[in-house]
PDB file of C-alpha atoms in Angstrom:
ATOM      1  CA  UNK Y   1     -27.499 -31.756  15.262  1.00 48.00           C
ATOM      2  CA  UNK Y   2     -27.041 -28.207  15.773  1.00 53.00           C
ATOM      3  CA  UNK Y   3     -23.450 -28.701  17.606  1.00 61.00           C
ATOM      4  CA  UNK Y   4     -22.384 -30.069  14.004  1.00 59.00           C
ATOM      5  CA  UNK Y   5     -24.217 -27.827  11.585  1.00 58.00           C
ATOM      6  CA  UNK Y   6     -22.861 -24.994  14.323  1.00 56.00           C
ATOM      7  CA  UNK Y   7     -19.598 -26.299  13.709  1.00 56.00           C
ATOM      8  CA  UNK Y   8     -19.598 -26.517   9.697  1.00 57.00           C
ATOM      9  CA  UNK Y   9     -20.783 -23.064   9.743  1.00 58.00           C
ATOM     10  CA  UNK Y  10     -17.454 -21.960  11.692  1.00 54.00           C
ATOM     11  CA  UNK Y  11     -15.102 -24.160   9.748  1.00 60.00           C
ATOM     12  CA  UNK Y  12     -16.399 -22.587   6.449  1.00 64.00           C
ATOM     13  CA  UNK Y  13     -16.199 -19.038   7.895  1.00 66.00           C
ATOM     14  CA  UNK Y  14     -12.756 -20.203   8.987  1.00 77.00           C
ATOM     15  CA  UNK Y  15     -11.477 -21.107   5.832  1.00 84.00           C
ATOM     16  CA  UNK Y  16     -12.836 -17.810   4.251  1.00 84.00           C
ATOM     17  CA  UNK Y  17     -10.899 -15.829   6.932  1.00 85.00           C
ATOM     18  CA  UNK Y  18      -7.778 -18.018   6.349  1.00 89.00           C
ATOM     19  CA  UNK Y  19      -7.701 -16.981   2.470  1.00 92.00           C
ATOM     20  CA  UNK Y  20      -8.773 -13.309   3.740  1.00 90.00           C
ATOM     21  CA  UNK Y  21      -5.554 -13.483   5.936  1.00 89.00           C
ATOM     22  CA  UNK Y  22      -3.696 -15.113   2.897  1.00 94.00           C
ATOM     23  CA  UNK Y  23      -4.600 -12.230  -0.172  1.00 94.00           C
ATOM     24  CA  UNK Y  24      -4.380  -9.743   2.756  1.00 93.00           C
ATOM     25  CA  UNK Y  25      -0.646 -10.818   3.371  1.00 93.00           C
ATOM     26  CA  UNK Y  26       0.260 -11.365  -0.062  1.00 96.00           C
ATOM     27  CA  UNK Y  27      -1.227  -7.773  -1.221  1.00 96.00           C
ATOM     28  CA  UNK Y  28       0.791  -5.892   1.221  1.00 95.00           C
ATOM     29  CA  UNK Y  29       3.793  -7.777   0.547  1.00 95.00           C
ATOM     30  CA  UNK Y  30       3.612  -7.063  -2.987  1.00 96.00           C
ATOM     31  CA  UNK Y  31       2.457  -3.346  -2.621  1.00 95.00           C
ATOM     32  CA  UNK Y  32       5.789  -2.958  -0.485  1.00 95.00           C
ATOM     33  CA  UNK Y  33       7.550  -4.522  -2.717  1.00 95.00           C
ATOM     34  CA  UNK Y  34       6.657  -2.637  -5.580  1.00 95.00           C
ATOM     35  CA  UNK Y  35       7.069   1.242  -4.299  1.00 94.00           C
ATOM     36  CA  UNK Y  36      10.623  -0.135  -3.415  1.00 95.00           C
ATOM     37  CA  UNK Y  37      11.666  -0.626  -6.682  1.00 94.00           C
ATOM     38  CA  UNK Y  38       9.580   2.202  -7.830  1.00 93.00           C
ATOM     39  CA  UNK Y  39      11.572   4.219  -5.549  1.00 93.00           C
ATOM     40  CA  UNK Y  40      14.727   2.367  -6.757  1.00 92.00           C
ATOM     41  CA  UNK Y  41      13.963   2.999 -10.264  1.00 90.00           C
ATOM     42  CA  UNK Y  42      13.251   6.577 -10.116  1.00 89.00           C
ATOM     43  CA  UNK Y  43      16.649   7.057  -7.431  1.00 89.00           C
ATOM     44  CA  UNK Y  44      18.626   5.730 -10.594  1.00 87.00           C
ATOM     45  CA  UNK Y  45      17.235   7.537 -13.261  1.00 84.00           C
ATOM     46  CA  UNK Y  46      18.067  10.989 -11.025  1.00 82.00           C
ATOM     47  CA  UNK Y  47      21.655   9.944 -10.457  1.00 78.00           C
ATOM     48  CA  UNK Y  48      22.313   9.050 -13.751  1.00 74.00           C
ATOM     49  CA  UNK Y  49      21.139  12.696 -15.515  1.00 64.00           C
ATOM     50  CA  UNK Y  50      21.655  11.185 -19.402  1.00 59.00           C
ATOM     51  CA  UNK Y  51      18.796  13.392 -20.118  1.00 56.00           C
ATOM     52  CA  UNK Y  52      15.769  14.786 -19.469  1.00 55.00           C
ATOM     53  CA  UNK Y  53      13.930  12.585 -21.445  1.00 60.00           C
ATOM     54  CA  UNK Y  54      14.668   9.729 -19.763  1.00 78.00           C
ATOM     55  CA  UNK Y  55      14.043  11.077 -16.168  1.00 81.00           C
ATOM     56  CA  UNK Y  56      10.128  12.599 -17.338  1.00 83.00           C
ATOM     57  CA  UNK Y  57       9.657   8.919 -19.427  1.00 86.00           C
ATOM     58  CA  UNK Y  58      10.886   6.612 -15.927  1.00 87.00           C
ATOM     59  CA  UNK Y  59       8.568   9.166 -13.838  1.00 88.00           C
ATOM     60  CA  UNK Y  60       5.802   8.292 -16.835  1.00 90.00           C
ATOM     61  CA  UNK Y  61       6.425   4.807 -16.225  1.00 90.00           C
ATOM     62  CA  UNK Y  62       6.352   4.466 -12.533  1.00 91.00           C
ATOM     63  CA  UNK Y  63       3.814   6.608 -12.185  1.00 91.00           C
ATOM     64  CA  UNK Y  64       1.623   3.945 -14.610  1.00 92.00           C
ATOM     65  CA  UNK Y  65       3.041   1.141 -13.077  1.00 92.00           C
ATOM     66  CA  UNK Y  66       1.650   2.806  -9.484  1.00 91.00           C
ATOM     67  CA  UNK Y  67      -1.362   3.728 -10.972  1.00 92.00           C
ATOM     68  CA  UNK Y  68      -2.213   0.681 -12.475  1.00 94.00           C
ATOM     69  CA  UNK Y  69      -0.758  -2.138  -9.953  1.00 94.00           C
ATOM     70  CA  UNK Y  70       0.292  -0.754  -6.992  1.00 93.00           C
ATOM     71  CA  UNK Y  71      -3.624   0.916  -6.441  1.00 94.00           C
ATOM     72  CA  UNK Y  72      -5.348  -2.233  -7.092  1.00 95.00           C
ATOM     73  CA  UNK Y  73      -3.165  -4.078  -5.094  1.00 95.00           C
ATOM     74  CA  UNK Y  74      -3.832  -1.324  -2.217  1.00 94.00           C
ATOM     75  CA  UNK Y  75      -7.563  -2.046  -2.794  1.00 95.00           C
ATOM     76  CA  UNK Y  76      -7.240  -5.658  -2.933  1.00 95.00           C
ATOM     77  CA  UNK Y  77      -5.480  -5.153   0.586  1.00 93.00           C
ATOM     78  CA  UNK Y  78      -7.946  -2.885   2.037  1.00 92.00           C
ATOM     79  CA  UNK Y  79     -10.841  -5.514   1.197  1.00 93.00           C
ATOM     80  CA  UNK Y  80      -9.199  -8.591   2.275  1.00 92.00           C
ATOM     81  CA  UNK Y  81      -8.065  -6.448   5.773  1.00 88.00           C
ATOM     82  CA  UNK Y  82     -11.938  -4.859   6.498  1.00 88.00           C
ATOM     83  CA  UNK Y  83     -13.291  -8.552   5.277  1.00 88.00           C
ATOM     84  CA  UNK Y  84     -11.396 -10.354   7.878  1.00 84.00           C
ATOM     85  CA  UNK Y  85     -12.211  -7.501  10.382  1.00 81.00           C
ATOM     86  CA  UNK Y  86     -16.028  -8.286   9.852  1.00 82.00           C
ATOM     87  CA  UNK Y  87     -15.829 -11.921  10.298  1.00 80.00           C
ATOM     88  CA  UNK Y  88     -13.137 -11.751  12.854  1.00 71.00           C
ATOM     89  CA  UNK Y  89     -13.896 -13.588  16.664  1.00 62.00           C
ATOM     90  CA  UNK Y  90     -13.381  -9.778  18.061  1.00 63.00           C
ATOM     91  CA  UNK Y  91     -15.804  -7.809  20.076  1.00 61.00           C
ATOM     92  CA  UNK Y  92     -15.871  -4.738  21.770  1.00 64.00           C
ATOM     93  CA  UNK Y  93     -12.444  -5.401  23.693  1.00 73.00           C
ATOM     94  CA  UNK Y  94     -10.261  -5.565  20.623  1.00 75.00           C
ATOM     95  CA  UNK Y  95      -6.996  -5.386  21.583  1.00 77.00           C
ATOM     96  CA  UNK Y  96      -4.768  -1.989  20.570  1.00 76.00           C
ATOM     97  CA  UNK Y  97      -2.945  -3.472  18.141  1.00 77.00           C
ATOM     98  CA  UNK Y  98      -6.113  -4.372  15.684  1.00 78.00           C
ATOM     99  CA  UNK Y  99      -7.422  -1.245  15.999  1.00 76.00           C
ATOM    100  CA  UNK Y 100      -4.214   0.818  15.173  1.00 76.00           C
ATOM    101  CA  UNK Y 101      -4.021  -1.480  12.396  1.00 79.00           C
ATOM    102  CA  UNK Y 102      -8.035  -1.159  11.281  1.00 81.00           C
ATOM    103  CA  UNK Y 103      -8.213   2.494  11.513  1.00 81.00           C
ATOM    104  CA  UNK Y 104      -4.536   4.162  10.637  1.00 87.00           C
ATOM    105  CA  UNK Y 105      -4.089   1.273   8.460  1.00 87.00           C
ATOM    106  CA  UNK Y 106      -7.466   1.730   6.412  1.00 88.00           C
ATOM    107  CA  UNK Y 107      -7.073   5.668   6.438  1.00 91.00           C
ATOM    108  CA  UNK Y 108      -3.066   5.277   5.198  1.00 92.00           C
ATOM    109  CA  UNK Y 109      -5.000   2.669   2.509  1.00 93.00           C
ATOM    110  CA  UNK Y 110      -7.461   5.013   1.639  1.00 92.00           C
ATOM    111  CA  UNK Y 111      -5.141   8.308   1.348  1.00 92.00           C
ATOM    112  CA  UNK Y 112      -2.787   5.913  -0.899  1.00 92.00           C
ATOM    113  CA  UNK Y 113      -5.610   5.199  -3.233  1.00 93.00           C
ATOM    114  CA  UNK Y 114      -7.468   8.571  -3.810  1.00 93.00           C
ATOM    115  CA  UNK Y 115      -4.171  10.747  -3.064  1.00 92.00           C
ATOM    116  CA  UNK Y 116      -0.806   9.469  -4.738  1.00 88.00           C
ATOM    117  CA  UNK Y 117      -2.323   8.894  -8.260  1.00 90.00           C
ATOM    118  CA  UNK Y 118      -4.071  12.482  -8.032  1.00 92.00           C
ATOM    119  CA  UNK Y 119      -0.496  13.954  -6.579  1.00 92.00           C
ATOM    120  CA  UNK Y 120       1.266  12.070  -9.029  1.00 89.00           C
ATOM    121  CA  UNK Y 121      -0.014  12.505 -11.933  1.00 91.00           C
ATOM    122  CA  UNK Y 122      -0.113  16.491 -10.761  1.00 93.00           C
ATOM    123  CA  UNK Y 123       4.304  16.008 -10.402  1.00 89.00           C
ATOM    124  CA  UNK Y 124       4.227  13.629 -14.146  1.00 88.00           C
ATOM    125  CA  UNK Y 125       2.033  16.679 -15.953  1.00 92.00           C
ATOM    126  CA  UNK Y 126       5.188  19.358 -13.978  1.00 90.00           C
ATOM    127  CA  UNK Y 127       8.042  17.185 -15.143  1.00 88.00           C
ATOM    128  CA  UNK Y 128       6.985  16.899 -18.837  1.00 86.00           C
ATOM    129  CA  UNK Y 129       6.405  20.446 -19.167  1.00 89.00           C
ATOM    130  CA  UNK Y 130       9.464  20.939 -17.759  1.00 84.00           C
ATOM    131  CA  UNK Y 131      12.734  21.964 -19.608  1.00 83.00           C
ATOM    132  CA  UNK Y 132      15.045  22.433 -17.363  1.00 84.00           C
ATOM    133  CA  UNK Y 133      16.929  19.575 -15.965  1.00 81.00           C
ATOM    134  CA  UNK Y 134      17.600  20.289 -12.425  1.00 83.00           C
ATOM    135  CA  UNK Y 135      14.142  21.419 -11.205  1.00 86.00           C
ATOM    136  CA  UNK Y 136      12.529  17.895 -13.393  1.00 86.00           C
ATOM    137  CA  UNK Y 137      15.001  16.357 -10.826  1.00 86.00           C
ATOM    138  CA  UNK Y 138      13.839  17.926  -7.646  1.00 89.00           C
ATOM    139  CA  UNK Y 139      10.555  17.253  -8.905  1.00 89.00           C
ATOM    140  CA  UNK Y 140      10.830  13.382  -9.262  1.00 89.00           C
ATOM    141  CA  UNK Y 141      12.862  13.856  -5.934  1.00 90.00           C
ATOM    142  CA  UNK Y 142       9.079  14.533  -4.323  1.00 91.00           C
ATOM    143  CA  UNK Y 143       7.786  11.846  -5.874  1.00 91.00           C
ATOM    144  CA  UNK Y 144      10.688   9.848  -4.781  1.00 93.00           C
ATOM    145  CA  UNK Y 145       9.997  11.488  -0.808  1.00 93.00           C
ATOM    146  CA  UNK Y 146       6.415  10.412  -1.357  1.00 91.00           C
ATOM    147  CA  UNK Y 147       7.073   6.257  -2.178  1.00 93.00           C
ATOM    148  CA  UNK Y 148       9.135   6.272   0.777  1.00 95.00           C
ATOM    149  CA  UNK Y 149       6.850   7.967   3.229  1.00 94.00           C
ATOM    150  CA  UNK Y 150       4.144   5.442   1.821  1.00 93.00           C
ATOM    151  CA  UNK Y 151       6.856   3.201   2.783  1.00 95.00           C
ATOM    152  CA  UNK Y 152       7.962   3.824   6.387  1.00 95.00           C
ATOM    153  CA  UNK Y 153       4.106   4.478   6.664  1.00 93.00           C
ATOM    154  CA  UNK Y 154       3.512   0.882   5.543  1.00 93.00           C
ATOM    155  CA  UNK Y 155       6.267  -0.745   7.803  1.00 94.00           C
ATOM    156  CA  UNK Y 156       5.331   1.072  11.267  1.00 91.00           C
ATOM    157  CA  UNK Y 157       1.509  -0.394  10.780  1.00 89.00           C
ATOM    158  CA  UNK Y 158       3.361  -3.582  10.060  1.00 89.00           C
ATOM    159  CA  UNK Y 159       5.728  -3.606  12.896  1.00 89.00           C
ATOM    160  CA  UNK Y 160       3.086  -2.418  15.253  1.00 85.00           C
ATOM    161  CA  UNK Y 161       1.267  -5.661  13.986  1.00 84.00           C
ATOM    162  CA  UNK Y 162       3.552  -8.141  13.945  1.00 86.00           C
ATOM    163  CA  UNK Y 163       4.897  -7.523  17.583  1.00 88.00           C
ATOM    164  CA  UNK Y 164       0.980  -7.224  18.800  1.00 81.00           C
ATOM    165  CA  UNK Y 165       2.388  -4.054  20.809  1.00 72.00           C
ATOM    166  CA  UNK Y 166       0.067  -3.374  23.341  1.00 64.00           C
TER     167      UNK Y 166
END
């Protein structure tokens, strides 16, 4: 009798780690997803230089979009990640590549959240005060440097995940 009940109680914690692993997976696909056309977006509206207007409203809009998606989706990420953690079958002895991915991942996840809407919204209030054209540019150009760092951030946790490097 306690073999089954034992058993039940693994299956269930199973399945609750399975849709952990599934939100987890989806979240960080999505949040990837997202700052690239983000990035995209705002790489367009420099080139283009119609105006100024349009450059300060796309930085508005991504900046909102990031704000009020991309975080939630980071936190989303970050709870499905530490919830599998805690019910994961590791001990002591985890191997390198979990922790690499529980502790830079989780800071990088944590820096993302408190960090790029306090940043950003520091480089949205500079480019609406701004007049003149070229320094809004350079301006949205940092923002621009700071998706893709959150990018190439995001894809060496996932590379150093997926290959299980040692």
């Amino acid at each position: 009798m306690i073999d089954i009940q034992s058993r039940k109680k693994w299956g269930s914690m199973m399945i609750g780690y399975k849709i952990a692993l599934f939100v987890h997976i989806l979240s960080i696909a999505t949040w990837f997803g997202g700052l690239t056309v983000m990035a995209v977006w705002l790489r367009k509206s420099t080139a283009l230089h119609q105006s100024g207007i349009s450059m300060s409203k796309s930085l508005e809009n991504v900046h909102n979009l990031n704000v009020r998606m991309m975080v939630p989706v980071a936190v989303l990420a970050l709870a499905a990640g530490m919830y599998m953690l805690v019910t994961g079958t590791w001990g002591a002895d985890q191997p390198l590549w979990l922790t690499v991915k529980e502790r830079f991942g989780s800071l990088f996840v944590l820096l993302y959240i408190i960090g790029l809407p306090l940043y950003g919204g520091k480089l949205l209030k500079k480019v609406q005060s701004e007049k003149d054209e070229s320094t809004m540019a350079s301006t949205v150009k940092r923002y621009i440097g700071l998706l893709n760092f959150s990018l190439l951030a995001m894809l060496v946790i996932i590379v150093f995940v997926t290959f299980q490097i040692v």
